[in-house]
XYZ file of C-alpha atoms in Angstrom:
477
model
C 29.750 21.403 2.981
C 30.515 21.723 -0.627
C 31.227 19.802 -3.534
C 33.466 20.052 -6.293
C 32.801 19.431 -9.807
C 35.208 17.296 -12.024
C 37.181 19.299 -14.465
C 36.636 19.352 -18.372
C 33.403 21.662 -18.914
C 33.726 23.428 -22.339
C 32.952 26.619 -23.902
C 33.336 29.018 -27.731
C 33.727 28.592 -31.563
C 37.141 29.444 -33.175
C 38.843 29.478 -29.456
C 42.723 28.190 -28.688
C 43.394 28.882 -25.282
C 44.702 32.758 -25.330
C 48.474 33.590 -25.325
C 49.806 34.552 -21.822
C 48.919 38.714 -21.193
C 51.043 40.965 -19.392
C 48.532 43.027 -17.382
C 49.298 46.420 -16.120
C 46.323 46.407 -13.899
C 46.836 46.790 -10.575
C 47.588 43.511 -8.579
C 45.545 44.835 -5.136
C 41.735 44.106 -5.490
C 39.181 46.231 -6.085
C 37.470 47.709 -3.905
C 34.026 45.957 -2.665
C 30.721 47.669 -2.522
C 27.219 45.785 -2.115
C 25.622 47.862 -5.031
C 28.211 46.113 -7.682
C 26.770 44.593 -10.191
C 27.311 40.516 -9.694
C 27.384 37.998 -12.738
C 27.211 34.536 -12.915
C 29.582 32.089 -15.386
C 27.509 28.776 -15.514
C 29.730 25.867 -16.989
C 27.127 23.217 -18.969
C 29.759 22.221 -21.514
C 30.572 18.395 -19.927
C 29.449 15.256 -22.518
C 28.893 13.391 -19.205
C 31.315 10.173 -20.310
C 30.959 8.779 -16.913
C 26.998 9.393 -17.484
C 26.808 6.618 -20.429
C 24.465 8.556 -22.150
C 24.035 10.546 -25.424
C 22.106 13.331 -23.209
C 24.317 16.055 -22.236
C 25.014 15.563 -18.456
C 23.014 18.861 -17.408
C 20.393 18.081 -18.611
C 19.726 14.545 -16.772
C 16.654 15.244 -14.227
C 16.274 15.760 -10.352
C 13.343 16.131 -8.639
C 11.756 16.306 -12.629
C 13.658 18.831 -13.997
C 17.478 18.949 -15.347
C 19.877 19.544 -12.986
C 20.693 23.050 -14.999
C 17.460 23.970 -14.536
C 18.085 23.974 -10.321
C 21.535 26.150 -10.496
C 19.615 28.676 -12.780
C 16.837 29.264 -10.558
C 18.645 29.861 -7.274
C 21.195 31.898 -9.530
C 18.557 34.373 -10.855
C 17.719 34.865 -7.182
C 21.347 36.340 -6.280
C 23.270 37.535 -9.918
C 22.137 40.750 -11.955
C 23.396 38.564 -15.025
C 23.746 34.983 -16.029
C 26.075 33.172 -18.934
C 25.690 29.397 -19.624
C 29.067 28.032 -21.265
C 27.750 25.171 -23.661
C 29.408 22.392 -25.857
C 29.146 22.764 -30.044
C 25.701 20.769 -30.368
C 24.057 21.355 -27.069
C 21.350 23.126 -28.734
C 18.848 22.007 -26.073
C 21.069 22.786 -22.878
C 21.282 27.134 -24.946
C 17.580 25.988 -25.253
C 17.095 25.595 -21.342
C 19.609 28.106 -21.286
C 17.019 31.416 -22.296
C 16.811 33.899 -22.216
C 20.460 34.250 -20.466
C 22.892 34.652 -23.133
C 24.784 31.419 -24.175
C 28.594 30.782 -25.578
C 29.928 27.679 -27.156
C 33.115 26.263 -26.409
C 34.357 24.712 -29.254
C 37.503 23.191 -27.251
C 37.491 21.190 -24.433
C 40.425 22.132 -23.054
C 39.780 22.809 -19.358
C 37.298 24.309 -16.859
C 39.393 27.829 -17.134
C 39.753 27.604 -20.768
C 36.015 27.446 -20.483
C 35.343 30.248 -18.047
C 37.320 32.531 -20.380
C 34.834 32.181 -23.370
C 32.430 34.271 -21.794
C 34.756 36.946 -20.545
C 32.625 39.071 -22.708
C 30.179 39.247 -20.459
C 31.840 39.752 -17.420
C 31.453 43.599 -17.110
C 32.462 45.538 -14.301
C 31.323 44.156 -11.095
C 32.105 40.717 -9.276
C 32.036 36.975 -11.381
C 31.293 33.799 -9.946
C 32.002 30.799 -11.914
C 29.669 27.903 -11.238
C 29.328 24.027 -12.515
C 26.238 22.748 -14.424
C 26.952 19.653 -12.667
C 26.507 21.168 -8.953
C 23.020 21.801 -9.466
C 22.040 22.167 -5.779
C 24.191 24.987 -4.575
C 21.174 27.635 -2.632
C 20.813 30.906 -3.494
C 21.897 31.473 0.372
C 25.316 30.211 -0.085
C 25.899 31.869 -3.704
C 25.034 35.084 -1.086
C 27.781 34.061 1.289
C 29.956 33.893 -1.006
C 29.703 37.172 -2.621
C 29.438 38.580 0.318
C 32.943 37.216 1.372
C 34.555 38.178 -1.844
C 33.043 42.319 -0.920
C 34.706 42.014 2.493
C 36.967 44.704 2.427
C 40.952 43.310 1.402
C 39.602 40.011 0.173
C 40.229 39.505 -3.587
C 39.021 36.146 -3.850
C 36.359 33.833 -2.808
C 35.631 30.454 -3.316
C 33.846 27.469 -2.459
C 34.948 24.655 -0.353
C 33.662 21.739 1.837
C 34.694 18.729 3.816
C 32.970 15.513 2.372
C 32.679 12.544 4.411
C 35.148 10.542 1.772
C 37.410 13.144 -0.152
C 38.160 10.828 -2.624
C 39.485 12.287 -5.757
C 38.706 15.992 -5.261
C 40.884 18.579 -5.493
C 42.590 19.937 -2.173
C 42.132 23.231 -0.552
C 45.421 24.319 0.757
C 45.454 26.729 3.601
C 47.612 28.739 5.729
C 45.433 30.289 8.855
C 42.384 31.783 7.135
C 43.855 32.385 4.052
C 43.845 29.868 0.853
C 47.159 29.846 -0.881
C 46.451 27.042 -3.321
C 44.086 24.458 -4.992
C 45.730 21.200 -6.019
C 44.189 18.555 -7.944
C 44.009 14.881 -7.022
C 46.141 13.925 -10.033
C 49.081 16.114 -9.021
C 48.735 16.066 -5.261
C 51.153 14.384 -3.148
C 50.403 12.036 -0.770
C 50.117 14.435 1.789
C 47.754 17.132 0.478
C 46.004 14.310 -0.665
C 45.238 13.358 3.439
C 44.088 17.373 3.297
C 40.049 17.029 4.166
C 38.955 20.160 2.548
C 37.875 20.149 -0.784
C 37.356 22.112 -3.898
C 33.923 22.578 -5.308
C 34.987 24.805 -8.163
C 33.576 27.686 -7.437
C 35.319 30.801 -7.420
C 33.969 34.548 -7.746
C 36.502 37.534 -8.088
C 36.154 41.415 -9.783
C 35.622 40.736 -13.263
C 39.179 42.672 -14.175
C 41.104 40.346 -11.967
C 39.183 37.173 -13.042
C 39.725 38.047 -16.491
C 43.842 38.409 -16.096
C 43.934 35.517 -13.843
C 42.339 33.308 -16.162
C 44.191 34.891 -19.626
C 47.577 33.713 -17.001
C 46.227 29.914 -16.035
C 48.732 27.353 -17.907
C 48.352 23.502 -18.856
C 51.517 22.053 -17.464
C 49.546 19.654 -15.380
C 49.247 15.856 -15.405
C 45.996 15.838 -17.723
C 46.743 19.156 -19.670
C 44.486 21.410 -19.199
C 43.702 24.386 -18.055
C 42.140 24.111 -14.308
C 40.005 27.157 -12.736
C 41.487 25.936 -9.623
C 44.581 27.689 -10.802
C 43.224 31.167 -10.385
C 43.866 30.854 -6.790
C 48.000 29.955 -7.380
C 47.479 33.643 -9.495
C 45.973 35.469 -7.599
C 48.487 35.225 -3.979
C 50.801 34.939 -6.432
C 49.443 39.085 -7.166
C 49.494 39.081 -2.947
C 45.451 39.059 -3.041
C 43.683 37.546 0.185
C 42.109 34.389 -0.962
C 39.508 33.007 1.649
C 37.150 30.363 1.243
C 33.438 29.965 2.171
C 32.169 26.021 3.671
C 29.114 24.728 2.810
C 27.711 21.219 3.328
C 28.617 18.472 0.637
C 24.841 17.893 0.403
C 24.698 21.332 -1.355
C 27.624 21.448 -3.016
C 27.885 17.860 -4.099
C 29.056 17.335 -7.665
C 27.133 14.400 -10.060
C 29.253 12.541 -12.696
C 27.953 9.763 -13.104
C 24.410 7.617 -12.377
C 25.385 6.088 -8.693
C 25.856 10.503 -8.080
C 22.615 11.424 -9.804
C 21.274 8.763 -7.445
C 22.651 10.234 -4.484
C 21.738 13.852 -5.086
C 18.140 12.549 -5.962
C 17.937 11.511 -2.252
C 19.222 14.649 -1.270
C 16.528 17.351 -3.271
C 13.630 14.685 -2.164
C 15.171 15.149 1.653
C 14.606 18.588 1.056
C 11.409 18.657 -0.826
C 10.113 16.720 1.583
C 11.485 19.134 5.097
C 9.893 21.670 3.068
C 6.412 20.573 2.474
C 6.083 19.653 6.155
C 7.410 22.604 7.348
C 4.440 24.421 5.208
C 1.869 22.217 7.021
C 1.300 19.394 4.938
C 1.314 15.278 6.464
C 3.682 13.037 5.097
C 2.738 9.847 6.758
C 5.703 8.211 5.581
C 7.964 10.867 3.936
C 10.615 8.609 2.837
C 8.465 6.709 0.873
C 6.979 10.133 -1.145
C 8.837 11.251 -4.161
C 8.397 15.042 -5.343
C 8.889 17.321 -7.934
C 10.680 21.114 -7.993
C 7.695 22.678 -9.357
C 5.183 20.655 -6.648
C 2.761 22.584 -4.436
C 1.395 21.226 -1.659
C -1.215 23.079 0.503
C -1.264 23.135 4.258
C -3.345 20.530 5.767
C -2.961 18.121 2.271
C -1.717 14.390 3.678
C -0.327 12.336 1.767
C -0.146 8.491 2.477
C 2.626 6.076 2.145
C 4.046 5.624 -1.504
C 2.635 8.568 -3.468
C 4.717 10.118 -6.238
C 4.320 13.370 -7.934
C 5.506 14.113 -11.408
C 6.062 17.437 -12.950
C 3.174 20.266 -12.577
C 1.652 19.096 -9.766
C -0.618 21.435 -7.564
C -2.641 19.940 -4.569
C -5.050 22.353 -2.696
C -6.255 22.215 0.579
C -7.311 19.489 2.811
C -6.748 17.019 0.480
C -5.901 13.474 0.851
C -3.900 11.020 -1.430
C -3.832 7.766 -0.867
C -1.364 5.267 -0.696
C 0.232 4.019 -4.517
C -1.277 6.820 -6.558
C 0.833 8.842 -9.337
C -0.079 12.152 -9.611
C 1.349 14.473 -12.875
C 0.429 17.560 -14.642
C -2.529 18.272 -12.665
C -4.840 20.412 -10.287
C -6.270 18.667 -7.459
C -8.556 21.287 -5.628
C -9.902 21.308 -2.014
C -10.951 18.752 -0.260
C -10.801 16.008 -2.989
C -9.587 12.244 -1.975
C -7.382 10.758 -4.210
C -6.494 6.717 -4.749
C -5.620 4.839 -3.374
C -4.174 3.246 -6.605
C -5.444 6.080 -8.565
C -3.638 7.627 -11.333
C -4.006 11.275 -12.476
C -2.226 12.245 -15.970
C -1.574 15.452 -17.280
C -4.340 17.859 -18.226
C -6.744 16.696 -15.199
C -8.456 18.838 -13.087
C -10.158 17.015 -9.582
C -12.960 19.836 -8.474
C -13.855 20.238 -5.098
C -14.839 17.471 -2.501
C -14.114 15.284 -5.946
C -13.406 11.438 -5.390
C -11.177 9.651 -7.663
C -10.804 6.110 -5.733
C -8.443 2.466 -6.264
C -7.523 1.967 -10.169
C -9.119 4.856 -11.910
C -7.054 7.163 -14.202
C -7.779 10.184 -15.420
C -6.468 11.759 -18.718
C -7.084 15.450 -19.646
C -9.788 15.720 -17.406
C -12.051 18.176 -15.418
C -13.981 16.187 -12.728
C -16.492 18.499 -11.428
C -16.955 19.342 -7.714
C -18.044 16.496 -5.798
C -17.582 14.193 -8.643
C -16.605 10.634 -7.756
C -15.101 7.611 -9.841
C -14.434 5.395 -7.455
C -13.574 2.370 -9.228
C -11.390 0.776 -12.328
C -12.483 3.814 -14.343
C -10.684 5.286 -17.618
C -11.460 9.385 -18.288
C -10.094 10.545 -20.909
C -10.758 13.919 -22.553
C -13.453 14.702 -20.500
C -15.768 17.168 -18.943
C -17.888 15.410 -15.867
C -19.957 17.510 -14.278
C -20.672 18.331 -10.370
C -22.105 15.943 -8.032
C -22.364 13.099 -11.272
C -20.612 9.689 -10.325
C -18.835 7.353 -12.491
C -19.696 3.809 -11.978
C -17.126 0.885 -11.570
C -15.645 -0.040 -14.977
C -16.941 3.185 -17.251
C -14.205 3.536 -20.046
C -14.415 7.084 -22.242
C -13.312 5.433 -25.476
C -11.479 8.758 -26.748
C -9.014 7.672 -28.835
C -9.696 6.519 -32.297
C -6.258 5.569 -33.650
C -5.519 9.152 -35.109
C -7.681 11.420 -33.443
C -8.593 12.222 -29.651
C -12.249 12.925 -28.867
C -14.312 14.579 -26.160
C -17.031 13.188 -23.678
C -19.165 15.781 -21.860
C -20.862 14.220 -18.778
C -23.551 17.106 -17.319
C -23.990 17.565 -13.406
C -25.551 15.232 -11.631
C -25.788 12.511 -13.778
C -25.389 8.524 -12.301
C -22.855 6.038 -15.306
C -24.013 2.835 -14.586
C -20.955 0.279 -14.237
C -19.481 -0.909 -17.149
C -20.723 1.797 -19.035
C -18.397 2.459 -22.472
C -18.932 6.173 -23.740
C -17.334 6.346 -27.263
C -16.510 9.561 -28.045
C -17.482 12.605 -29.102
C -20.097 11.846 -27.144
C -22.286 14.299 -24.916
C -24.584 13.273 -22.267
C -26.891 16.165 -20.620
C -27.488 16.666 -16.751
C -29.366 14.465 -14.869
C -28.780 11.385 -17.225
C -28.293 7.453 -16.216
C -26.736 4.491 -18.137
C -27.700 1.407 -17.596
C -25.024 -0.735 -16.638
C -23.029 -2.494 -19.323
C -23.929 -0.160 -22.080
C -22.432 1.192 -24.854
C -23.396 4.675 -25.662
C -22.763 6.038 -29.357
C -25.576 8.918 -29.540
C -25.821 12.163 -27.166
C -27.958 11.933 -24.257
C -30.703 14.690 -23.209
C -31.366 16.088 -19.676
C -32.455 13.246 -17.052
C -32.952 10.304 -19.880
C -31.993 7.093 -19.532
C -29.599 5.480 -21.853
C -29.502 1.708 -22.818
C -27.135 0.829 -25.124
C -26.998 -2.920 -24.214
C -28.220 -6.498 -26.165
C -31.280 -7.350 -24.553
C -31.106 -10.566 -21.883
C -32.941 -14.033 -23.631
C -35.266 -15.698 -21.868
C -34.108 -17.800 -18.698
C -33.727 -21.200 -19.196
C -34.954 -22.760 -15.937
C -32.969 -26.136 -14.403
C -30.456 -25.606 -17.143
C -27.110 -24.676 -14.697
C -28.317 -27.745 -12.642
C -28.222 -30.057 -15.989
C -25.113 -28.306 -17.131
C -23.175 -28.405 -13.861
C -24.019 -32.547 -13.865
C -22.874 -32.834 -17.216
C -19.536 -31.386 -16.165
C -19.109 -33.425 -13.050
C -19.936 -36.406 -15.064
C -17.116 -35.978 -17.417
C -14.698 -35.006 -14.728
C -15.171 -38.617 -13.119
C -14.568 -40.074 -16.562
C -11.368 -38.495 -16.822
């Protein structure tokens, strides 16, 4: 089912809302062919008020990426060409934008007030207008609906769905198949307000018609401006066949506001999640994983109970991740185990057969194959080489207030525990540290590095003496 987005997106510099045209184009539509050229009018312009937030409401993440960033990628999949309607200021939503072309709309004075700042780029084929804020329409359903608009007589297609609580959407009216008008909550009586299907906004057309339609929309509404939905009451008012296409409110579903970021969250994970398992991979407990867009999961990969996945995230076969570990802007390659408790950060590369166990983090990183840390380990900025294992406790000390630095581990080399490499640092193949030491100075090929204050002498029978003192002063209060 679909959802509708709340009116007020916004759209061009200099622009009052055009003087009413009389068209002499034709009122009957156009006629369809597949081979038309299709483009797509994305509205980004909304401050988000109902957000609470400075951030322009697009660009607020799901799944790790801004909500634009969803519609545009299952848009490029169906349209030929692509507009984003922006806000004066929203520099970073043109930003996201590229390299489809961008207009500002200066005025907020509607969602068809917005639509019509980028009637330069409608061209010659079919338009569908979409919201910035309905970021999880599928490329499938932007199909379906140009394919209803190309059935042969229909003029008009548009969006629609049947959420579980209406609420304050606006109303599809209907008589048989056909649509003969969208009403909005604010104006709808009490008995279009009982109507259960609802408006998600969306409308595509032939460019000629959308333009006139839109150049004909008025403002004499309860908030004053000038509503998309209105293009319907234009065009059967030109006797054109207006028919609507359903889709699920889970797709369609329209975010204003945290509590509806929130909800649509649960809805891309849903499907993130049906998606990775349907490519082979183990989610022991999928409600409890949390993934990106951009994550890819290998068949055979399982992952454990309460793993999540940041941006840039690719996992290779037959790996495992265990339970609590965060995993972001990284490569984790065949057969590696991961956590549990561990933490991967961007930059870090697990090899082959790798093992990166409870509490360790990595930090622009390439852990050679069949590495292991194991243990309450810090990498950071650095090169470990095959088959060498990190003792519990090693810290690379990389970071010297201004400046990161590298440490180069060679294969097959054995950190002692509580080993502290201070960077730049390089240590050949085949080296040890003894445990607890501090290495300054470059290690050769299969030496052994101390870098630790020698033990004193043992003092025998002193713990025995020292423990009696203790007690003694414990009885004495």
């Amino acid at each position: 089912m679909v959802s509708c987005s709340s009116p007020g997106l916004t759209g061009l510099p200099g622009g009052g809302y055009p003087q009413k045209v009389m068209s002499t184009i034709p009122s009957s539509p156009t006629p369809p062919s597949p081979s038309r050229p299709a483009t797509a009018v994305i509205l980004a312009a909304g401050r988000g008020t109902r957000m609470r937030s400075e951030r322009p409401k697009v660009m607020h993440p799901l799944a790790g990426r801004p909500m634009l960033r969803h519609l545009l990628d299952n848009a490029e999949q169906v349209f030929d060409h692509i507009v984003v309607v922006v806000g004066p200021g929203m520099e970073d939503v043109a930003a996201l934008a590229a390299p489809h072309a961008v207009v500002v709309q200066a005025d907020r004075l509607g969602t068809a007030h917005a639509a019509l700042q980028a009637q330069a780029y409608f061209g010659t084929g079919d338009v569908a207008v979409l919201y910035g804020d309905n970021p999880l329409i599928t490329a499938q359903t932007m199909r379906d609906l140009l394919a209803c608009r190309r059935q042969p007589g229909v003029g008009l297609a548009l969006l629609a769905m049947r959420p579980a609580h209406p609420g304050r959407y606006g109303r599809v009216v209907t008589q048989g198949d056909n649509v003969v008008r969208i009403v909005e909550w604010a104006d709808a009586t009490p008995q279009e307000r009982a109507i259960d299907l609802c408006n998600a906004g969306v409308l595509c057309a032939d460019a000629q018609d959308f333009r006139r339609w839109l150049n004909e929309v008025r403002n004499d509404n309860a908030q004053g401006e000038y509503y998309l939905g209105d293009v319907v009451t234009q065009a059967v008012a030109d006797g054109v066949c207006v028919r609507a296409v359903v889709a699920s409110e889970d797709e369609l579903r329209g975010i204003n506001s945290r509590a509806e970021l929130a909800v649509a969250e649960a809805s891309v994970q849903q499907r993130l999640r049906h998606g990775a398992m349907e490519r082979g991979v183990t989610l022991v407990a999928p409600d409890t994983v949390f993934l990106c867009a951009d994550t890819v999961l290998a068949p055979d990969v399982v992952i454990h109970p309460h793993v999540v996945f940041g941006p840039g995230v690719t996992v290779e076969r037959d790996v495992e991740v265990r339970s609590f570990s965060h995993l972001e802007g990284c490569t984790v390659r065949q057969g590696a185990l991961i956590g549990p408790y561990a933490r991967l950060r961007p930059g870090s590369d697990v090899g082959a057969r790798a093992h990166v166990g409870n509490f360790v983090e990595l930090k622009a990183t390439t852990l050679g194959e069949g590495a292991k840390a194991n243990h309450l380990t810090y990498l950071g900025n650095a090169q470990v080489g095959a088959r060498t294992n990190v003792g519990a406790g090693t810290i690379t000390c990389n970071y010297d207030g201004v400046f990161k630095h590298a440490t180069v581990i060679g294969e097959g080399s054995f950190i002692g525990s509580d080993s502290i490499l201070v960077a730049p640092v390089t240590l050949g193949a085949g080296v040890i540290t003894a445990a607890g030491s501090v290495i300054t100075k470059d290690v050769p090929d299969d030496a052994m590095a101390f870098g630790r204050v020698r033990q004193q002498d043992n003092r025998a029978g002193y713990a025995k003496a020292f423990r009696k003192r203790l007690m003694t002063a414990k009885e004495r209060g």
